[in-house]
PDB file of C-alpha atoms in Angstrom:
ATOM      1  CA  UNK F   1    -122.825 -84.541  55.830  1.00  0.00           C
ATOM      2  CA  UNK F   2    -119.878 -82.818  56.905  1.00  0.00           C
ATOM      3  CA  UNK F   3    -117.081 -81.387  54.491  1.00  0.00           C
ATOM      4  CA  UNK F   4    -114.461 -84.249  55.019  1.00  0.00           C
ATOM      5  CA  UNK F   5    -117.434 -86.670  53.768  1.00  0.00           C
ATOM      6  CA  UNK F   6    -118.113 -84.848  50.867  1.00  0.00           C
ATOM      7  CA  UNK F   7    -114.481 -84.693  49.933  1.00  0.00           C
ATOM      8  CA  UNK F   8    -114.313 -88.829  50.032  1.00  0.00           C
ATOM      9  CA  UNK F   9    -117.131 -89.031  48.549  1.00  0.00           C
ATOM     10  CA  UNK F  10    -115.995 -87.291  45.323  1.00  0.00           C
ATOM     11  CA  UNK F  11    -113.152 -88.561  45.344  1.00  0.00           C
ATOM     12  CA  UNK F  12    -113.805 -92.267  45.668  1.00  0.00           C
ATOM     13  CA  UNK F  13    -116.793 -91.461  42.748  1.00  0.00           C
ATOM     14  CA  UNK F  14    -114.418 -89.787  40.467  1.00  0.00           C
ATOM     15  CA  UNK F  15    -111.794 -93.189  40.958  1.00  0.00           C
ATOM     16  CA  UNK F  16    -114.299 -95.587  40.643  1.00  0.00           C
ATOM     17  CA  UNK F  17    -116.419 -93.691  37.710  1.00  0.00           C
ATOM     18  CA  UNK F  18    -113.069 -93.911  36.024  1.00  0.00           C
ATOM     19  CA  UNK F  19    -112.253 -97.650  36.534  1.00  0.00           C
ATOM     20  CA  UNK F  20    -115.588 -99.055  35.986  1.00  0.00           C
ATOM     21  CA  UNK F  21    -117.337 -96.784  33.606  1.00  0.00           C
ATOM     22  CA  UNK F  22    -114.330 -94.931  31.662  1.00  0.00           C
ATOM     23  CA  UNK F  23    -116.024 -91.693  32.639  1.00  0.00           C
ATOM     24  CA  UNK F  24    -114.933 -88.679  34.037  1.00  0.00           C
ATOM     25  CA  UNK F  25    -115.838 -86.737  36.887  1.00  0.00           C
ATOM     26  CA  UNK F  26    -115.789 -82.641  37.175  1.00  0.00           C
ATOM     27  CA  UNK F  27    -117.721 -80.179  39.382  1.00  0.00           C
ATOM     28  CA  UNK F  28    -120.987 -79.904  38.721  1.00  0.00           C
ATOM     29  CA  UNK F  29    -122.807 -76.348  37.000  1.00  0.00           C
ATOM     30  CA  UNK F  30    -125.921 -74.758  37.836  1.00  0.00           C
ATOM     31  CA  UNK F  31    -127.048 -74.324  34.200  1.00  0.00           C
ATOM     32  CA  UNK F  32    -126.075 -78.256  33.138  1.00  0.00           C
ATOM     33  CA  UNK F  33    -129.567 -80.240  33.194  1.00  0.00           C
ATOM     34  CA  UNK F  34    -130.895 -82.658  31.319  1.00  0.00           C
ATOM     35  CA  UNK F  35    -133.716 -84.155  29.582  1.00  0.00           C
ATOM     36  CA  UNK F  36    -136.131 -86.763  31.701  1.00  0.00           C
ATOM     37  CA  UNK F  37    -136.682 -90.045  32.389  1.00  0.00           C
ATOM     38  CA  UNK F  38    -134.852 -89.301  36.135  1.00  0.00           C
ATOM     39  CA  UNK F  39    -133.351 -92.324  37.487  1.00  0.00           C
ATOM     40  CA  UNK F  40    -133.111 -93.216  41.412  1.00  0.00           C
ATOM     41  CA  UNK F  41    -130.446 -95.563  43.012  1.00  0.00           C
ATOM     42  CA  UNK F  42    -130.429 -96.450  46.528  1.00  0.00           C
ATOM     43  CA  UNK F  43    -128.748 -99.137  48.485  1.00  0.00           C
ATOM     44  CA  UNK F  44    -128.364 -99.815  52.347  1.00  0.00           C
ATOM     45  CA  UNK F  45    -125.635-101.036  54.389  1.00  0.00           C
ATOM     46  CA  UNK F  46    -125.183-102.066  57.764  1.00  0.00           C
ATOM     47  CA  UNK F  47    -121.809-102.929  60.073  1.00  0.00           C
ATOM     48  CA  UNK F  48    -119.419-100.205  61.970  1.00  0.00           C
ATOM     49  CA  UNK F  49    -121.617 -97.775  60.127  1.00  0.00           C
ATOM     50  CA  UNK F  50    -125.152 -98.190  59.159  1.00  0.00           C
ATOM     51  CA  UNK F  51    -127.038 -95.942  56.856  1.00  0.00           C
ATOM     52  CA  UNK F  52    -128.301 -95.511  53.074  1.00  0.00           C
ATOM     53  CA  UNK F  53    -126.307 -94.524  49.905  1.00  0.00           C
ATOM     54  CA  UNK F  54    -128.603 -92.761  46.527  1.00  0.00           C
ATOM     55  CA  UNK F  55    -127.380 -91.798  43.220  1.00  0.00           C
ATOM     56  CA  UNK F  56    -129.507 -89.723  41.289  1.00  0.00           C
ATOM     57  CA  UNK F  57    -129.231 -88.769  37.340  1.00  0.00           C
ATOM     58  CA  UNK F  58    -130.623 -88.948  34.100  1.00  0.00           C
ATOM     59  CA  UNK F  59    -131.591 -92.228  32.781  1.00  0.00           C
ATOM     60  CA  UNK F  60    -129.470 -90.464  29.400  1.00  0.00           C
ATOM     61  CA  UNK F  61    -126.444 -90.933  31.648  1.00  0.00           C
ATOM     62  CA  UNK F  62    -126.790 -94.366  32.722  1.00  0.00           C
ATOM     63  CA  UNK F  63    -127.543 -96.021  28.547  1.00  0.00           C
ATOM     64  CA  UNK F  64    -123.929 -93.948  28.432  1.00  0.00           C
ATOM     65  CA  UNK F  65    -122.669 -95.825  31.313  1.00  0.00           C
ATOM     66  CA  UNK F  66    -124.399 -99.317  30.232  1.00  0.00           C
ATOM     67  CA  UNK F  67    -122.575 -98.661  26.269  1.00  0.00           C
ATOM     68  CA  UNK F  68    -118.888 -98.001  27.891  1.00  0.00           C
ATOM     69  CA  UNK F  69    -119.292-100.711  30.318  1.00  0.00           C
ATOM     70  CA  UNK F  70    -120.184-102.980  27.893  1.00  0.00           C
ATOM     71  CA  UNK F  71    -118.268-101.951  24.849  1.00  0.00           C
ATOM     72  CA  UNK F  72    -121.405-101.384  22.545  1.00  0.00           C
ATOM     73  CA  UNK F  73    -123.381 -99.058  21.005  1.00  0.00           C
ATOM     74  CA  UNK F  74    -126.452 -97.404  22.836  1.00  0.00           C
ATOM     75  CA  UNK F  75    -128.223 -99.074  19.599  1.00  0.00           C
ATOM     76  CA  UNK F  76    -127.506-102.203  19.779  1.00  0.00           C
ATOM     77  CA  UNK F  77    -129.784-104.584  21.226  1.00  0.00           C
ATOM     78  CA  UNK F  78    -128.964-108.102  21.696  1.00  0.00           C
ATOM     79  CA  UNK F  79    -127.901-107.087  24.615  1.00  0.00           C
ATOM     80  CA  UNK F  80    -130.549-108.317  27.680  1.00  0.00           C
ATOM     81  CA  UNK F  81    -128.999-105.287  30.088  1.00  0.00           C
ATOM     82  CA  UNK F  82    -130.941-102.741  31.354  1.00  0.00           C
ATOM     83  CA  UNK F  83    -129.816 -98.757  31.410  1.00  0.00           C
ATOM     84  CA  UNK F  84    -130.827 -98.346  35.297  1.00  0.00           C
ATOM     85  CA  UNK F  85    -129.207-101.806  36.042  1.00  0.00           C
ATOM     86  CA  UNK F  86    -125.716-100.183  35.255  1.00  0.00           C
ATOM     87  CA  UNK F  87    -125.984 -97.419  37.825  1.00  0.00           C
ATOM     88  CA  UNK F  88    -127.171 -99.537  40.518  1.00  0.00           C
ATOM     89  CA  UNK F  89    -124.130-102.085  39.790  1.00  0.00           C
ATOM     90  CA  UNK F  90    -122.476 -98.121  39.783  1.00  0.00           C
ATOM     91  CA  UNK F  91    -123.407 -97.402  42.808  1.00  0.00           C
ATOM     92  CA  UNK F  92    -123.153-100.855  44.197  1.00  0.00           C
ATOM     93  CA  UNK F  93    -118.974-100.662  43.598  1.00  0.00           C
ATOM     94  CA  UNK F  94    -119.146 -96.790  44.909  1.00  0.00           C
ATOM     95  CA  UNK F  95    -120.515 -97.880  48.113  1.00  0.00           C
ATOM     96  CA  UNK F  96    -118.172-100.711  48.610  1.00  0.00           C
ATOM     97  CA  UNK F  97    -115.061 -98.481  47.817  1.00  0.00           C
ATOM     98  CA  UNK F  98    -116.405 -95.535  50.203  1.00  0.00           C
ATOM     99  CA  UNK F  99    -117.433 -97.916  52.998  1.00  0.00           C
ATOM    100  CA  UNK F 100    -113.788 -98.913  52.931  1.00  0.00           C
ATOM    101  CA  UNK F 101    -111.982 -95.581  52.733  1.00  0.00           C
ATOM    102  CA  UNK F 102    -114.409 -94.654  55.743  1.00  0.00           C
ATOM    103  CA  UNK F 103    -113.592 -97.648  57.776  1.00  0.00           C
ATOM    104  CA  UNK F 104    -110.482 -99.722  56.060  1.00  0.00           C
ATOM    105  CA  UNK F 105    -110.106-103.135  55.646  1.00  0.00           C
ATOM    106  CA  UNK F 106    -110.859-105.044  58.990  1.00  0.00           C
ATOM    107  CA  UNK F 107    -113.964-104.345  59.427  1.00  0.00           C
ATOM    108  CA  UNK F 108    -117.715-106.697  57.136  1.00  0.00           C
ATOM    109  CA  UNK F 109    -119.961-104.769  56.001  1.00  0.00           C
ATOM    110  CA  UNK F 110    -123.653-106.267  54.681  1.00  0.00           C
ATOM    111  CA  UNK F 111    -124.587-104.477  51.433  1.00  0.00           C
ATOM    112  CA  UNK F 112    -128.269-104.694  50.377  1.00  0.00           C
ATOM    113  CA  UNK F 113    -128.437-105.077  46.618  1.00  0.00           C
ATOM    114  CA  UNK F 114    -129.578-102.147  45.448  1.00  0.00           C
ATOM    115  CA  UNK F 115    -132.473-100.989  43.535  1.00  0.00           C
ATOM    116  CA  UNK F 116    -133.620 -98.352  41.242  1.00  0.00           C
ATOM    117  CA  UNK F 117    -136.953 -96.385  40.054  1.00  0.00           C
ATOM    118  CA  UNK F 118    -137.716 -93.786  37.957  1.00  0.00           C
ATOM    119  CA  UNK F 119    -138.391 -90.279  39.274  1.00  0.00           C
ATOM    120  CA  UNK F 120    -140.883 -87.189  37.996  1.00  0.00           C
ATOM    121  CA  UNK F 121    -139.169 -83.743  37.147  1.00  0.00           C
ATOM    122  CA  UNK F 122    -140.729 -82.167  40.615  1.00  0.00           C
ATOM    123  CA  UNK F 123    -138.693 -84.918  42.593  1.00  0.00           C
ATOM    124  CA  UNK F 124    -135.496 -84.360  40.423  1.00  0.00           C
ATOM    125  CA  UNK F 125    -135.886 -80.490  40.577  1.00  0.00           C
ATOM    126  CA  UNK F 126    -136.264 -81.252  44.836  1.00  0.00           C
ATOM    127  CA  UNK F 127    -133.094 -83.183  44.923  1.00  0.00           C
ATOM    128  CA  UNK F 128    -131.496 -80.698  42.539  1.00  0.00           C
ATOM    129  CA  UNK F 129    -132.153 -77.937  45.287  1.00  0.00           C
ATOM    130  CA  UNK F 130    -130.935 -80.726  48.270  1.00  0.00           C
ATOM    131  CA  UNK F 131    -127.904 -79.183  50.163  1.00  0.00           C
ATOM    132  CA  UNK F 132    -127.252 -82.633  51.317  1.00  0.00           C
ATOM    133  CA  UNK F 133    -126.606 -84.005  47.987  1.00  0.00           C
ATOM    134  CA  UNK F 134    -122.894 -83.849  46.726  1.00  0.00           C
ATOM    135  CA  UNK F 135    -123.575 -82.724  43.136  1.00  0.00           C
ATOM    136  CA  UNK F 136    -121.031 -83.758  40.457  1.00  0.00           C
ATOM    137  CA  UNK F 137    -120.807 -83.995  36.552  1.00  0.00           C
ATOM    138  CA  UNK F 138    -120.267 -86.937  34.872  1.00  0.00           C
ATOM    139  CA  UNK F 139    -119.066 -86.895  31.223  1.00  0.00           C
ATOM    140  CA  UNK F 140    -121.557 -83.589  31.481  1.00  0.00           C
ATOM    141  CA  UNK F 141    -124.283 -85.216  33.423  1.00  0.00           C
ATOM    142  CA  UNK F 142    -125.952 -84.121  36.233  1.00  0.00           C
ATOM    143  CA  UNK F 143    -125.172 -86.871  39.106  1.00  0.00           C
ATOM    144  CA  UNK F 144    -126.340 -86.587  42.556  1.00  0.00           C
ATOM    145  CA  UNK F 145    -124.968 -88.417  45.643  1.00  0.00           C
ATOM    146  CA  UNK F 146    -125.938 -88.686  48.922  1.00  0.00           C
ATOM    147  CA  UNK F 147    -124.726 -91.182  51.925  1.00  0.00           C
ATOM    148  CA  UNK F 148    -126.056 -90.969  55.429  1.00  0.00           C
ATOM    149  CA  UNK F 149    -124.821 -93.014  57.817  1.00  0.00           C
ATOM    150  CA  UNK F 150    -124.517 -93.690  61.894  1.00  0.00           C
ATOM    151  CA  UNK F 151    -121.826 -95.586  63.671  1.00  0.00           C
ATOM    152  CA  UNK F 152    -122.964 -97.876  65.354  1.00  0.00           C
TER     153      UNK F 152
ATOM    154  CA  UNK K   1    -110.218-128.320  26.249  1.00  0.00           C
ATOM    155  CA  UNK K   2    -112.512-125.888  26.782  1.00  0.00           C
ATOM    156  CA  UNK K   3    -114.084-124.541  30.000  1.00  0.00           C
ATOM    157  CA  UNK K   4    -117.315-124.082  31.183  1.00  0.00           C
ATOM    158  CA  UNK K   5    -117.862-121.063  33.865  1.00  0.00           C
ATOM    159  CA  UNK K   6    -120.901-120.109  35.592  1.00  0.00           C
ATOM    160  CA  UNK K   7    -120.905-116.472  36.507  1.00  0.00           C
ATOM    161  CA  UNK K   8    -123.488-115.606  39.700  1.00  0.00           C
ATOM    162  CA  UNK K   9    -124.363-112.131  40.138  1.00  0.00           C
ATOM    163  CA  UNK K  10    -127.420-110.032  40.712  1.00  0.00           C
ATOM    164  CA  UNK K  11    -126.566-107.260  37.957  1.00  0.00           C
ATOM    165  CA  UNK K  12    -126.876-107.999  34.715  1.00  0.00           C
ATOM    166  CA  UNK K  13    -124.052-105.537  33.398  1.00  0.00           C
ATOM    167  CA  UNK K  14    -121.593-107.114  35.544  1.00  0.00           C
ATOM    168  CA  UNK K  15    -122.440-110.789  34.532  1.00  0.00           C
ATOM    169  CA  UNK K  16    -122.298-109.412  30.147  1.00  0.00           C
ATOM    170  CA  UNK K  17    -119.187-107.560  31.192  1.00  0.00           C
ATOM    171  CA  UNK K  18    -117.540-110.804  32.695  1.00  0.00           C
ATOM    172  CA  UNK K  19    -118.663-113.205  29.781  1.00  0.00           C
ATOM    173  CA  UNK K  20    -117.765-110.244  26.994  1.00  0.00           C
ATOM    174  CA  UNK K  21    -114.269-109.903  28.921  1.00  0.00           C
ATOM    175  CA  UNK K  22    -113.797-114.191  28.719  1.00  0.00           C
ATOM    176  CA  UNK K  23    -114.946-114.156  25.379  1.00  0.00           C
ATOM    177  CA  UNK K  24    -112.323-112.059  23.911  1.00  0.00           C
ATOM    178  CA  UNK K  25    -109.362-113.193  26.287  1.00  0.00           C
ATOM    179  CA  UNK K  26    -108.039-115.987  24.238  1.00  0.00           C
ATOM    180  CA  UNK K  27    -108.781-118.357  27.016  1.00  0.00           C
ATOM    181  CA  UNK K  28    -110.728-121.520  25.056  1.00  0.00           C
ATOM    182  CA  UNK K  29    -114.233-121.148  26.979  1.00  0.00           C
ATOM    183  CA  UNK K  30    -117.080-123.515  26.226  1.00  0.00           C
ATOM    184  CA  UNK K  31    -120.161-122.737  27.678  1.00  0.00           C
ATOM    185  CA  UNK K  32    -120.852-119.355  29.922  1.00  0.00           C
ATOM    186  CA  UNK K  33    -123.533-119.928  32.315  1.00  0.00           C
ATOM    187  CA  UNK K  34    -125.796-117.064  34.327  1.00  0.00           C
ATOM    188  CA  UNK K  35    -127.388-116.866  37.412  1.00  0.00           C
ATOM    189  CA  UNK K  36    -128.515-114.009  39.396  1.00  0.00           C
ATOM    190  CA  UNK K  37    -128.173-115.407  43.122  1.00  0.00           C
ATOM    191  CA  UNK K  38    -126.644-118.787  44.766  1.00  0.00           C
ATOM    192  CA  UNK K  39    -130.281-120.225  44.831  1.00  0.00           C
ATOM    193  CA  UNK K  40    -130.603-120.018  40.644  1.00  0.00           C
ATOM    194  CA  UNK K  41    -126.449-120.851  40.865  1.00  0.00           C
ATOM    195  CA  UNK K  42    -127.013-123.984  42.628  1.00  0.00           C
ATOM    196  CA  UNK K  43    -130.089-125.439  40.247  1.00  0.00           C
ATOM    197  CA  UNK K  44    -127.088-124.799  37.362  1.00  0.00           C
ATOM    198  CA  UNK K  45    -124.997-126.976  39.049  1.00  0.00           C
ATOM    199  CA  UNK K  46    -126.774-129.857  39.502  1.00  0.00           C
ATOM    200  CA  UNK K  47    -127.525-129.663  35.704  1.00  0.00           C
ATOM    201  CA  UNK K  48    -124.468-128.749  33.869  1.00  0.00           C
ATOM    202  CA  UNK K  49    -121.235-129.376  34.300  1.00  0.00           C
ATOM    203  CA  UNK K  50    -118.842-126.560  35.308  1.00  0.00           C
ATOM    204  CA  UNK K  51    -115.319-126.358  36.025  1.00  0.00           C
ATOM    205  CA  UNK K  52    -115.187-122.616  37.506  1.00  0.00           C
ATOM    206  CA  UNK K  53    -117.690-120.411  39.265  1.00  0.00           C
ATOM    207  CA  UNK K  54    -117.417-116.907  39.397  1.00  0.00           C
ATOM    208  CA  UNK K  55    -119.286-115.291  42.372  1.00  0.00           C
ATOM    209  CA  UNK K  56    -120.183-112.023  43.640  1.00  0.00           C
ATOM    210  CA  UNK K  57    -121.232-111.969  47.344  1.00  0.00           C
ATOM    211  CA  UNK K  58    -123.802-109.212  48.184  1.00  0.00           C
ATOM    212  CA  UNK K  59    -127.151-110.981  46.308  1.00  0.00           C
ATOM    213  CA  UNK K  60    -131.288-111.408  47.119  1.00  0.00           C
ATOM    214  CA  UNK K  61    -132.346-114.468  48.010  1.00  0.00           C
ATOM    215  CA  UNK K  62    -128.982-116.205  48.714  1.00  0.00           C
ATOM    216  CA  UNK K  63    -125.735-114.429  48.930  1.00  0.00           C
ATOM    217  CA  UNK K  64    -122.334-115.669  48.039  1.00  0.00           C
ATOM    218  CA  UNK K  65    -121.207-116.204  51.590  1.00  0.00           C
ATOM    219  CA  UNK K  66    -124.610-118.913  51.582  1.00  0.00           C
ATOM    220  CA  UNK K  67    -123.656-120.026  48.400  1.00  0.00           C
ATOM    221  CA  UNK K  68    -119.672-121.123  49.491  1.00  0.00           C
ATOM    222  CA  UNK K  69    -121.250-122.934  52.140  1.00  0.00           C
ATOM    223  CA  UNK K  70    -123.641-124.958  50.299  1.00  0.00           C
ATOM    224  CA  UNK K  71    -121.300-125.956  47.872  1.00  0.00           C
ATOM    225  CA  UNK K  72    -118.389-126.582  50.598  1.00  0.00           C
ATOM    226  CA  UNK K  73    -121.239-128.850  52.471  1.00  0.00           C
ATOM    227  CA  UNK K  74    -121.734-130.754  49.108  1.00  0.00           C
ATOM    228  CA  UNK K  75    -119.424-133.642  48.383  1.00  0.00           C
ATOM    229  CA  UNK K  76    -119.884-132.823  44.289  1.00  0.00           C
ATOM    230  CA  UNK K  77    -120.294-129.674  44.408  1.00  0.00           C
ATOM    231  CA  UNK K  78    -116.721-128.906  46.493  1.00  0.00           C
ATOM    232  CA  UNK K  79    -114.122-129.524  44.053  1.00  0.00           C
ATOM    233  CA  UNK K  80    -115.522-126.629  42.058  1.00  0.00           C
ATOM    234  CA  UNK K  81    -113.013-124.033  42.130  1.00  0.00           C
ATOM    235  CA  UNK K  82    -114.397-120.711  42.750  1.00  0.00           C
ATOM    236  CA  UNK K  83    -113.321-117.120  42.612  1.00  0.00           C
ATOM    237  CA  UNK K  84    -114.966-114.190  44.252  1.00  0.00           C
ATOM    238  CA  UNK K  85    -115.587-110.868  41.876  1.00  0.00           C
ATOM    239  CA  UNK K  86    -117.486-108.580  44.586  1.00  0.00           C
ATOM    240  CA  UNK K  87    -117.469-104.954  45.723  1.00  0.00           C
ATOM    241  CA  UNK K  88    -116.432-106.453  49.055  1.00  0.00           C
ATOM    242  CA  UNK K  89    -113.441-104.419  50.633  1.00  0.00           C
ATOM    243  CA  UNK K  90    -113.011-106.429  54.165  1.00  0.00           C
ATOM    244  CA  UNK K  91    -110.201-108.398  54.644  1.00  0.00           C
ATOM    245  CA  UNK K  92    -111.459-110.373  57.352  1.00  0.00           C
ATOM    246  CA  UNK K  93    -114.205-111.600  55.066  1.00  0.00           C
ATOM    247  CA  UNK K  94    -111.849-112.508  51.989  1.00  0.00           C
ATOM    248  CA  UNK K  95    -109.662-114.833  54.691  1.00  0.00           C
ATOM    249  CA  UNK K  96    -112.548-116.294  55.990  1.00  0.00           C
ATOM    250  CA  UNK K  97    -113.982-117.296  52.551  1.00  0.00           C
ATOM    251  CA  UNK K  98    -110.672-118.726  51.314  1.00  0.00           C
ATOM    252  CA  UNK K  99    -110.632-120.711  54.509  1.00  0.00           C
ATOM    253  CA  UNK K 100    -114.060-121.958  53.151  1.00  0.00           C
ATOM    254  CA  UNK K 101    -112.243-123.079  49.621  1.00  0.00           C
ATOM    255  CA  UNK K 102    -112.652-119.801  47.542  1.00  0.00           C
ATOM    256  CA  UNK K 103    -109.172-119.408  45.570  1.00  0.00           C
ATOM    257  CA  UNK K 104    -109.373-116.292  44.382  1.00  0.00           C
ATOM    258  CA  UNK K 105    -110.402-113.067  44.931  1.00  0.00           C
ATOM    259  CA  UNK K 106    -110.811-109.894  42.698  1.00  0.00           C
ATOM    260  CA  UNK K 107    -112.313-106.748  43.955  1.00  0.00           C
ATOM    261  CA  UNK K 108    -114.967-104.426  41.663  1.00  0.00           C
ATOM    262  CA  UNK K 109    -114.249-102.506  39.511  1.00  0.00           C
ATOM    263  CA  UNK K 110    -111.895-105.038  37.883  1.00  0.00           C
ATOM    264  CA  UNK K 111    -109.718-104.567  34.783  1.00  0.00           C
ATOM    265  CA  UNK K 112    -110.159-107.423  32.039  1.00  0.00           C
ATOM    266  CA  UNK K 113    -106.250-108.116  32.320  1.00  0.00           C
ATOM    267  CA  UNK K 114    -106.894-109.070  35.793  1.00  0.00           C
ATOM    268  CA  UNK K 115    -110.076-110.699  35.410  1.00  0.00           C
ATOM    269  CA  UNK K 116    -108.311-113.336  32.866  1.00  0.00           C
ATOM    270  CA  UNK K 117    -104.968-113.771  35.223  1.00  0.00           C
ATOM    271  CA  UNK K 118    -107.378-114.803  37.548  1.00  0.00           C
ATOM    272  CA  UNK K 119    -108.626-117.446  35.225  1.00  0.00           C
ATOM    273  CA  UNK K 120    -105.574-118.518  33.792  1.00  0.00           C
ATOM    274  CA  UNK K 121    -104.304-119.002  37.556  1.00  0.00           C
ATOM    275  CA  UNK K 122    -107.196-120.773  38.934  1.00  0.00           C
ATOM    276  CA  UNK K 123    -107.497-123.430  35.985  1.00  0.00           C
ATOM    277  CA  UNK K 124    -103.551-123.908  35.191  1.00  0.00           C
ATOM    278  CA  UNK K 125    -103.719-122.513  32.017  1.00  0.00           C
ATOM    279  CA  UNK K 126    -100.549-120.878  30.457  1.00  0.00           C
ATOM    280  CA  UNK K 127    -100.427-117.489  28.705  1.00  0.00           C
ATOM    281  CA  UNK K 128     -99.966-119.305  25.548  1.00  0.00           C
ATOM    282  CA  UNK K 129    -102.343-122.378  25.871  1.00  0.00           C
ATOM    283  CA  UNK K 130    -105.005-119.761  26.108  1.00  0.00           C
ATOM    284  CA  UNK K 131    -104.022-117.811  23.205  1.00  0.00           C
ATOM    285  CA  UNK K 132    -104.038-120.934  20.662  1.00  0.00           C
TER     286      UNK K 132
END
């Protein structure tokens, strides 16, 4: 992933982690980790470009995400949403907002829905180390992202 | 009068953020119905009635795009208004979908203030209407 990517890539995360989950987005520090369950998000996409998009983090980060999304409390539980759900909807919008700063406006795009699983630590310490990854922090949250991608 | 709206979307956040956002908009809704792809949108349809869909496009099983179509192809089903809510950024899909009936388009992440113009412009309803 070269440099210009990377730049986009925050930047479209920190807009859209703004709009849709009234979070903030700042670099991300060597010493900031967090506590397991590791959630991750991955999604496809195929058109001009064709390739994969994957958002690691903690699942801590996305019950944050899920309660400012939805205007509740991480307690409350009438609620039938679950905490992974909100970063793959997350990641869902960030791929749809980067695929059209990459390409503009003209051009479809097919989005797979995207999915999520939970990670062990020696995966999450793996990605950690990742150069590929952009690393970011998010309301002081470890957040990985990665997009690779071909034109085709 | 109030409205019934069935909101189609795989993610579950999206469709409690959409109902929690119509809920508290003033805008006198009746029922709020959910389903989580066009298939599960069109058994809704042939068993309630519902005077707006609310659609997302990228889904399993059957997407919005399929979805339009079905309901364009269906002589009950096509005087449904329906308004896109979708990640989708291309123009040239957004034109060819209103082309297909779809008035109204809003692209993710939304704000509630334009997620209740939208309905409040699709169903006629005036500013003050909805807040009575």
């Amino acid at each position: 992933m070269n440099q210009t990517d990377r730049t986009l890539i925050k930047k479209v995360l920190t807009d859209v982690a703004k709009e849709f989950a009234f979070m903030f987005a700042d670099d991300w520090s060597e010493q900031q980790d967090v506590m397991p369950p590791y959630i991750n998000a991955e999604m496809s996409f195929s058109g001009p470009y064709t390739g994969k998009a994957i958002m690691v983090t903690a699942e801590e980060l996305c019950k944050e995400m899920m309660s400012n999304v939805l205007g509740i409390d991480e307690e409350e539980t009438d609620i039938e949403v679950e905490p992974k759900d909100a970063l793959c909807e997350f990641l869902n919008i960030f791929c749809g907002n980067f695929l059209t700063s990459l390409a503009g406006t003209e051009p479809v795009f097919e989005l797979q829905p995207p999915s999520a699983d939970e990670i062990n630590e020696e995966q999450w310490e793996k990605i950690k180390q990742d150069e590929s990854f952009v690393k970011l922090s998010l309301d002081d949250y470890p957040l990985y992202i990665s997009v690779e991608y071909k034109k085709e | 009068m109030s409205i019934n709206i069935l909101i189609v979307d795989d993610s579950s956040t999206v469709r409690a953020v959409i109902e929690k956002t119509l809920r508290i908009s003033g805008i006198e809704i009746g029922n709020i119905l959910h389903a989580g792809n066009g298939n599960e949108a069109l058994e809704v349809l042939r068993k309630n009635w519902v005077d707006l869909v609310i659609t997302d496009i990228n889904m399993p099983v059957m997407n919005g795009v399929e979805l339009i179509n079905k309901m364009s192809q269906d002589e009950l089903l096509k005087t449904i208004p329906i308004a896109i809510v979708s990640t989708e950024g291309s123009q040239t899909r957004v034109e060819e979908l209103k082309s297909k009936g779809v008035k109204a388009y809003l692209r993710k992440p939304f704000t509630p203030e334009s997620l209740k113009k939208l309905v409040i412009d699709l169903l006629g309803v005036s500013e003050d209407e909805s807040n009575r």
